[in-house]
């Protein structure tokens, strides 16, 4: 299971999974629930059990009848500009009528209007800088770029300074290595096209917002909506950099400092309002028109189980979220495809009687992750005591393949020994004489006082479904992916992320030609290894000792 190359099954999985949009709770999502149940319930699968667990969760959707948009409004109340309702149709994939229009999930409805200011990343320090520059923020609309602060934080921070609406865009500087012309972007390269809009949840917490710390069942008490925290208090809307360019490149006021400049082909100014003799009169206002609706809808997790032979009451969990914003070929279908392939391989070994793990392996297809890690969080809330007592480790695969240069693993220190051992058993597809471990060490490495030069194991934050397992349950966890060579691009993530261009065509051409061959082999090793081994507590102790010395050096003793 560690040495055999992935077959053509993985690309066919991705093609099928990403054939149509499958945003949480939509028909596309429900179709995938049935596909997973059918695969894992099949007696030929080798899995011992498959089940669906449903939750009633609080979600946010755009109004299907009234598109959100950003407009420039003249003094006489006529519109001089409005942002695109949908992304350009560059391939047949963008023709699908089920593609959700760009929006900021959980952003409140409203139509605020005011002078435009440029607030860089929307950090607290950015808004404070504007105040220090004598820029009036009260009653303004702030345009911010992705990165630097969480999505929700851009609006939450702005509201504290009197900002009444926020516009968010992705700057080519941050995602495209500065490239922005149609000939330099998709479909001619992997770079984000000018009309692409990054959707996302503008929710800084995880789990169902109305049932914090409890599973979102029909019997659970729900807090009033006005008690929800961590979501924008003011209307917020994302747009493409094509539209952002018209707004930013016509702004007046002082010129922004170098660190605030982007790659839209003009000097960025701070505002408020537009320049004299610009495309829009300086008396114009910008209006953010948001018509989002909030609803409680049923969302499902699908679980598949391979029972352990010696310790069936000890669990190794392997999870991937199922829902996407649009087609989601990379996020999350690359991960779902890998999970399907691993269950196929391991199940086949079980079915033939050649292998069964020492401990039970539970595969989880989580629902509504994109709205705030909802499916995985509800699972940990419902089964908290059992999971905390019995779980050995959680393996997360969200975006399995950002690119095909090298393995990238984030995890807790006790996971290190198992990860390293598994990575040493697998050869890279590009060079059969080099192990995944050695290739990983070449791209990401650090010097250890105990082990010498080793691959760098990144730290886990709260950006995917590992979060409730590590932060709520406190169990060993890891997040695994193949990624790009950081020396070749400064992109903060793959450029089609959360857009209508994250399609099978994009993945096959630019992310991983022969999509899906990189990750199943090491992940099969990880899953099987965790079924047999325990975390290395020595690595945890060594890390704790290093952190203690750093703490003492920085802060001294209390």
XYZ file of C-alpha atoms in Angstrom:
558
model
C 0.000 0.000 0.000
C 3.041 2.266 0.317
C 4.873 1.584 -2.918
C 2.294 1.046 -5.640
C 1.664 4.130 -7.825
C -1.781 5.642 -7.947
C -3.757 4.463 -10.934
C -5.902 6.432 -13.336
C -8.701 6.102 -10.757
C -7.746 9.353 -8.972
C -8.189 11.648 -11.996
C -11.509 9.987 -12.767
C -12.598 10.631 -9.170
C -11.750 14.335 -9.503
C -13.515 14.614 -12.857
C -16.683 13.094 -11.395
C -16.590 15.014 -8.116
C -15.990 18.383 -9.818
C -18.396 17.867 -12.706
C -20.872 20.330 -11.197
C -20.985 22.840 -8.343
C -21.568 21.287 -4.921
C -21.914 24.067 -2.386
C -23.048 22.876 1.044
C -26.667 21.623 1.222
C -27.295 22.087 -2.525
C -28.347 19.233 -4.803
C -24.753 18.816 -5.959
C -23.666 18.297 -2.351
C -26.521 15.880 -1.661
C -25.594 13.868 -4.759
C -22.076 13.418 -3.378
C -23.489 12.295 -0.018
C -25.297 9.508 -1.854
C -22.216 8.655 -3.926
C -20.079 8.217 -0.787
C -22.763 6.227 1.016
C -23.151 3.961 -1.992
C -19.391 3.402 -2.356
C -18.721 2.740 1.322
C -21.876 0.670 1.925
C -21.110 -1.666 -0.958
C -20.144 -5.095 0.469
C -17.344 -5.200 -2.111
C -15.773 -2.024 -0.652
C -14.264 -3.901 2.279
C -15.460 -1.279 4.750
C -17.358 -2.578 7.763
C -19.865 0.259 8.041
C -21.057 3.469 6.391
C -23.460 5.962 7.884
C -24.884 9.457 7.352
C -25.258 11.865 10.278
C -27.304 15.007 9.712
C -27.224 18.395 11.438
C -29.448 21.466 11.074
C -26.976 24.274 10.511
C -27.115 28.045 10.135
C -25.879 29.136 6.707
C -25.824 32.253 4.533
C -26.661 32.508 0.829
C -27.037 35.305 -1.729
C -30.542 36.230 -2.851
C -31.129 34.368 -6.139
C -33.319 37.212 -7.428
C -31.271 40.250 -6.376
C -27.543 39.990 -7.137
C -25.092 41.637 -4.781
C -23.051 44.362 -6.441
C -20.796 47.333 -5.820
C -21.773 50.527 -7.622
C -20.526 54.075 -8.101
C -23.399 56.495 -7.580
C -23.329 60.030 -8.985
C -24.661 63.126 -7.261
C -27.934 62.846 -9.185
C -28.314 59.253 -7.888
C -27.585 57.579 -11.229
C -25.091 54.720 -11.460
C -21.789 55.330 -13.241
C -20.423 51.834 -12.593
C -21.495 48.466 -11.254
C -19.398 45.391 -10.528
C -19.873 42.159 -12.426
C -22.635 39.847 -11.214
C -20.827 36.738 -12.470
C -17.350 35.759 -13.604
C -16.354 35.628 -17.276
C -17.243 32.463 -19.160
C -13.769 31.404 -20.243
C -14.571 27.678 -20.516
C -17.833 25.705 -20.621
C -17.549 25.112 -16.850
C -18.534 28.725 -16.140
C -21.793 28.232 -18.065
C -23.296 26.053 -15.316
C -26.456 27.730 -13.946
C -25.795 26.348 -10.452
C -22.694 28.502 -9.946
C -23.303 30.714 -6.929
C -22.742 34.409 -7.534
C -19.827 35.899 -5.601
C -20.734 36.917 -2.056
C -19.408 37.193 1.486
C -21.108 34.458 3.496
C -22.634 35.779 6.751
C -22.223 39.393 5.632
C -25.430 41.215 6.652
C -27.794 42.665 4.045
C -27.764 46.395 3.466
C -27.025 49.133 0.942
C -24.594 51.563 2.621
C -23.240 54.434 0.547
C -20.235 56.658 1.176
C -16.860 57.916 0.021
C -14.341 55.220 -0.849
C -11.108 54.712 1.095
C -8.335 52.200 0.475
C -7.520 50.235 3.656
C -4.864 47.806 2.420
C -5.535 44.426 4.160
C -8.115 45.769 6.589
C -6.012 45.055 9.674
C -6.505 47.131 12.818
C -3.098 48.662 12.163
C -4.184 49.596 8.619
C -7.230 51.500 9.831
C -5.146 53.129 12.579
C -2.621 54.195 9.952
C -5.384 55.873 7.937
C -6.514 57.784 11.016
C -2.946 58.875 11.652
C -2.859 60.171 8.075
C -5.930 62.305 8.910
C -8.151 60.196 6.624
C -11.773 60.484 7.734
C -13.203 56.956 8.062
C -16.590 57.610 9.599
C -19.342 56.887 7.071
C -16.951 55.581 4.402
C -16.772 52.429 2.293
C -13.403 50.669 2.627
C -11.870 48.634 -0.180
C -9.401 46.042 1.099
C -7.381 43.276 -0.454
C -7.340 39.641 0.611
C -4.519 38.549 2.905
C -3.022 39.998 6.059
C -6.206 39.574 8.095
C -9.098 37.136 8.106
C -12.069 37.812 5.858
C -14.408 38.728 8.701
C -11.750 40.822 10.434
C -11.613 43.297 7.539
C -15.210 44.327 8.226
C -15.164 43.837 12.000
C -12.093 46.068 12.265
C -13.473 48.662 9.874
C -16.754 48.987 11.762
C -14.816 49.989 14.885
C -13.578 53.054 12.993
C -16.969 54.063 11.592
C -16.667 52.309 8.217
C -20.164 51.369 6.999
C -19.366 48.909 4.197
C -16.413 46.863 2.946
C -15.335 45.735 -0.522
C -12.743 42.950 -0.790
C -10.686 41.927 -3.818
C -7.651 39.782 -4.643
C -4.679 41.832 -5.813
C -2.521 40.353 -8.607
C 0.502 41.186 -6.456
C -0.644 38.693 -3.829
C -1.933 35.862 -6.038
C -0.565 36.261 -9.588
C 3.071 37.265 -9.074
C 1.924 40.654 -10.371
C 0.432 39.375 -13.642
C -2.993 40.667 -14.645
C -3.467 40.819 -18.429
C -5.834 38.297 -20.063
C -2.941 36.745 -22.011
C -1.043 36.058 -18.774
C -3.911 34.511 -16.820
C -6.244 31.520 -17.053
C -6.913 29.833 -19.476
C -3.363 30.643 -20.700
C -1.709 30.009 -17.319
C -2.628 29.079 -13.760
C -2.980 32.735 -12.717
C -6.320 34.165 -11.602
C -8.268 35.816 -14.441
C -9.366 39.420 -14.018
C -13.050 38.666 -13.360
C -12.417 35.883 -10.820
C -13.793 36.455 -7.334
C -12.684 34.602 -4.229
C -15.754 33.575 -2.283
C -15.537 32.607 1.367
C -17.088 32.482 4.799
C -16.797 35.780 6.642
C -17.045 33.980 9.955
C -14.103 33.983 12.340
C -15.368 31.098 14.486
C -15.959 27.462 13.631
C -18.996 25.271 14.018
C -22.681 26.125 13.783
C -23.076 29.731 14.909
C -26.402 29.228 16.709
C -25.352 26.182 18.769
C -21.828 26.894 20.055
C -20.235 23.873 21.788
C -23.328 21.714 21.174
C -24.312 19.617 18.133
C -26.802 21.367 15.847
C -29.690 18.940 16.293
C -33.407 19.726 16.249
C -33.509 19.444 20.060
C -30.584 21.824 20.681
C -31.153 25.312 22.080
C -30.233 28.009 19.564
C -28.997 31.410 20.628
C -30.688 34.482 19.087
C -29.055 35.685 15.872
C -28.215 39.040 17.436
C -25.942 37.240 19.917
C -23.709 35.772 17.208
C -20.155 37.089 17.346
C -17.303 36.878 14.855
C -19.207 37.857 11.698
C -19.268 41.196 9.847
C -21.493 43.838 11.443
C -21.595 45.783 8.150
C -22.375 44.785 4.531
C -19.385 43.260 2.754
C -18.896 42.127 -0.847
C -15.972 40.577 -2.768
C -15.211 41.638 -6.363
C -12.671 40.768 -9.056
C -9.498 42.774 -9.592
C -10.835 43.992 -12.958
C -13.554 45.912 -11.098
C -11.268 46.824 -8.210
C -8.880 48.478 -10.667
C -11.536 50.972 -11.783
C -12.160 51.960 -8.180
C -8.612 52.035 -6.820
C -6.952 53.609 -9.858
C -9.337 56.562 -9.682
C -9.033 57.196 -5.956
C -7.850 60.581 -4.764
C -6.202 61.629 -1.543
C -2.628 60.947 -0.442
C -0.565 58.344 -2.249
C -0.311 55.065 -0.327
C 3.087 54.011 0.973
C 5.121 51.389 -0.897
C 3.994 48.449 1.258
C 0.368 49.230 0.382
C 0.923 49.361 -3.376
C -0.331 46.478 -5.503
C -0.168 45.386 -9.126
C -3.186 46.986 -10.784
C -1.005 49.170 -12.999
C -1.464 52.471 -11.179
C -0.451 54.318 -8.041
C -2.734 53.459 -5.139
C -4.162 56.405 -3.215
C -5.946 56.400 0.121
C -9.007 58.527 -0.604
C -11.549 59.396 0.579
C -13.327 59.876 -2.719
C -12.132 60.024 -6.301
C -9.549 62.261 -7.974
C -10.409 65.450 -9.814
C -10.926 64.799 -13.544
C -10.936 61.033 -13.040
C -13.301 58.446 -14.509
C -15.832 59.291 -11.793
C -16.604 62.789 -10.444
C -15.095 63.392 -7.020
C -18.598 63.990 -5.694
C -19.487 60.338 -6.411
C -20.127 57.769 -3.706
C -19.592 54.019 -3.680
C -22.512 51.840 -2.648
C -22.297 48.246 -1.410
C -25.525 46.423 -2.245
C -25.857 43.161 -0.311
C -29.001 41.009 -0.176
C -27.719 37.911 1.617
C -30.177 35.588 3.343
C -29.547 33.407 6.397
C -31.198 29.995 6.678
C -31.110 26.846 8.792
C -30.586 23.880 6.462
C -29.771 20.166 6.865
C -26.148 19.217 6.218
C -24.672 15.722 6.397
C -21.449 14.034 7.399
C -20.744 10.628 5.869
C -18.643 8.164 7.871
C -16.949 4.991 6.656
C -15.393 2.539 9.105
C -12.724 -0.175 8.956
C -12.876 -1.961 12.304
C -9.619 -2.594 14.172
C -8.500 -6.158 14.844
C -6.895 -5.676 18.285
C -8.055 -2.298 19.613
C -11.378 -1.644 17.875
C -12.216 0.955 20.531
C -9.224 3.123 19.546
C -9.769 5.425 16.571
C -7.611 6.833 13.820
C -9.710 9.439 12.011
C -9.130 10.509 8.428
C -11.198 13.481 7.259
C -11.860 15.608 4.198
C -14.631 18.105 3.620
C -16.964 17.473 0.726
C -18.540 20.858 -0.032
C -17.085 23.483 -2.348
C -17.916 27.048 -3.309
C -18.238 26.184 -7.000
C -16.835 23.133 -8.836
C -14.020 22.765 -6.332
C -11.717 20.481 -8.318
C -8.787 21.356 -6.053
C -10.654 22.507 -2.949
C -11.849 19.984 -1.846
C -12.270 17.383 -4.605
C -8.554 16.608 -4.837
C -8.779 15.565 -1.178
C -12.056 13.690 -1.623
C -10.553 11.801 -4.574
C -7.557 10.765 -2.489
C -9.832 9.602 0.336
C -11.910 7.527 -2.083
C -8.756 5.952 -3.478
C -7.370 5.160 -0.028
C -10.633 3.559 1.101
C -10.625 1.546 -2.122
C -7.067 0.293 -1.572
C -7.365 -0.416 2.152
C -10.846 -1.882 1.750
C -9.591 -4.206 -0.967
C -6.865 -5.523 1.354
C -9.419 -6.068 4.112
C -11.828 -7.781 1.720
C -9.107 -10.195 0.556
C -8.113 -10.959 4.133
C -4.569 -9.670 3.590
C -4.678 -6.892 6.157
C -6.761 -5.297 8.886
C -5.588 -2.384 11.035
C -4.811 -2.862 14.697
C -7.044 0.135 15.492
C -10.313 1.248 13.923
C -9.972 3.727 11.050
C -12.887 6.155 10.625
C -13.147 8.072 7.351
C -15.154 11.299 7.590
C -16.624 13.286 4.704
C -17.505 16.540 6.441
C -20.321 18.818 5.292
C -20.445 22.637 5.245
C -16.738 23.136 5.930
C -16.576 26.208 3.731
C -19.023 28.023 6.003
C -16.798 27.566 9.056
C -15.683 23.946 9.609
C -19.262 23.082 10.507
C -19.491 19.335 9.804
C -16.287 18.379 11.597
C -17.041 20.676 14.521
C -20.547 19.280 14.984
C -19.066 15.775 14.928
C -16.616 16.614 17.713
C -19.379 18.306 19.711
C -21.758 15.346 19.428
C -19.165 12.671 20.205
C -16.851 14.747 22.372
C -16.249 12.353 25.284
C -15.851 9.244 23.167
C -13.507 10.925 20.697
C -11.375 12.529 23.390
C -10.948 9.231 25.242
C -10.444 6.938 22.255
C -8.860 8.911 19.401
C -5.206 8.228 18.597
C -4.819 10.744 15.754
C -6.684 12.799 13.175
C -5.392 13.015 9.579
C -6.811 15.912 7.567
C -6.671 16.237 3.797
C -8.476 19.317 2.519
C -6.685 20.492 -0.618
C -4.654 17.370 -1.387
C -2.804 18.913 -4.314
C -1.958 22.629 -4.461
C 0.705 21.656 -7.029
C 3.060 18.723 -7.539
C 6.489 19.887 -6.342
C 6.692 18.508 -2.811
C 4.895 17.113 0.189
C 3.877 19.665 2.838
C 2.736 18.552 6.272
C 1.496 20.558 9.225
C 1.019 18.716 12.484
C 1.504 18.338 16.202
C 4.975 17.177 17.322
C 3.980 13.613 18.361
C 2.985 12.937 14.745
C 6.472 13.582 13.404
C 7.968 10.087 13.683
C 5.056 8.344 11.955
C 4.954 10.939 9.177
C 8.694 10.734 8.550
C 8.675 6.930 8.506
C 5.809 6.812 6.009
C 7.372 9.476 3.755
C 10.612 7.480 3.617
C 8.779 4.447 2.216
C 7.387 6.204 -0.867
C 9.253 7.354 -3.982
C 8.444 10.611 -5.740
C 6.577 10.122 -9.031
C 9.063 12.380 -10.815
C 12.169 10.485 -9.677
C 12.018 6.865 -8.527
C 15.433 7.173 -6.864
C 14.299 9.937 -4.485
C 11.931 9.360 -1.571
C 9.064 11.676 -0.728
C 10.941 12.333 2.531
C 14.146 13.491 0.787
C 12.224 15.652 -1.680
C 10.248 17.206 1.164
C 13.481 17.881 3.094
C 14.933 19.567 0.003
C 12.032 22.042 -0.219
C 11.153 22.574 3.465
C 13.726 21.802 6.145
C 15.003 22.810 9.550
C 17.907 21.906 11.808
C 17.036 19.844 14.870
C 19.432 19.546 17.808
C 18.264 15.945 18.163
C 17.753 14.726 14.581
C 19.953 16.994 12.443
C 18.489 18.338 9.178
C 14.912 17.135 8.829
C 11.802 18.156 6.883
C 9.970 21.075 8.424
C 6.701 20.075 10.065
C 4.474 23.149 9.994
C 2.204 24.279 12.820
C -1.556 23.844 12.742
C -3.783 26.903 13.020
C -7.544 26.843 12.512
C -7.900 26.894 8.735
C -9.406 23.478 8.083
C -11.177 20.527 9.703
C -8.248 19.621 11.939
C -9.143 22.648 14.098
C -11.877 21.114 16.301
C -9.860 17.928 16.757
C -6.793 19.735 18.017
C -8.384 22.755 19.736
C -11.484 21.062 21.212
C -10.240 17.501 21.741
C -6.501 18.073 22.085
C -5.557 14.990 20.068
C -2.603 14.459 17.746
C -3.470 15.890 14.327
C -1.939 16.655 10.961
C -2.851 18.272 7.639
C -1.227 16.854 4.517
C -0.924 18.141 0.942
C 1.321 18.341 -2.075
C 2.286 21.931 -2.847
C 4.298 24.192 -5.133
C 7.916 25.288 -5.072
C 7.922 28.499 -3.024
C 10.989 29.695 -4.896
C 9.006 29.858 -8.131
C 5.963 31.826 -7.005
C 4.910 34.164 -4.210
C 1.203 33.274 -4.586
C -0.411 32.951 -1.157
C -2.456 29.999 -2.471
C -3.261 28.494 -5.868
C -4.818 31.347 -7.891
C -8.192 29.747 -8.753
C -8.980 29.244 -5.056
C -12.711 29.634 -4.266
C -13.507 30.911 -7.774
C -15.536 29.541 -10.680
C -12.235 28.570 -12.331
C -11.300 25.842 -9.830
C -12.296 23.139 -12.321
C -11.021 19.788 -13.567
C -9.659 21.540 -16.663
C -7.666 23.949 -14.473
C -6.375 21.136 -12.264
C -5.394 18.924 -15.174
C -3.604 21.688 -17.068
C -1.863 23.668 -14.355
C -1.971 22.039 -10.916
C -1.089 18.405 -11.445
C -1.107 16.979 -14.960
C -2.154 13.384 -14.356
C -4.106 14.744 -11.385
C -4.120 12.812 -8.138
C -1.043 10.611 -8.473
C 1.056 12.379 -5.867
C -0.678 11.917 -2.538
C -2.506 8.574 -2.169
C 0.683 6.568 -1.658
C 2.122 8.461 1.349
C -1.372 8.944 2.756
C -2.097 5.243 2.486
C 1.086 4.722 4.498
C 0.083 7.352 7.066
C -3.384 5.842 7.530
C -2.065 2.302 7.814
C 0.800 3.354 10.101
C -1.496 5.148 12.518
C -3.582 1.997 12.590
C -0.554 0.234 14.114
C 1.681 2.797 15.866
C 1.410 5.363 18.632
C 2.592 8.999 18.544
C 6.164 9.689 19.629
C 5.885 11.533 22.921
C 9.647 12.266 22.859
C 9.140 14.660 19.936
C 6.487 16.475 21.950
C 8.845 16.750 24.934
C 11.691 18.055 22.768
C 9.410 20.670 21.220
C 8.119 21.704 24.644
C 11.703 22.123 25.873
C 12.625 24.305 22.890
C 9.513 26.447 23.339
C 10.262 26.811 27.049
C 13.792 28.058 26.335
C 12.473 30.527 23.750
C 9.855 31.760 26.203
C 12.443 32.258 28.955
C 14.787 34.057 26.563
C 12.027 36.426 25.458
C 10.069 37.006 28.669
C 12.075 35.600 31.589
C 10.451 33.849 34.531
C 7.147 35.006 35.960
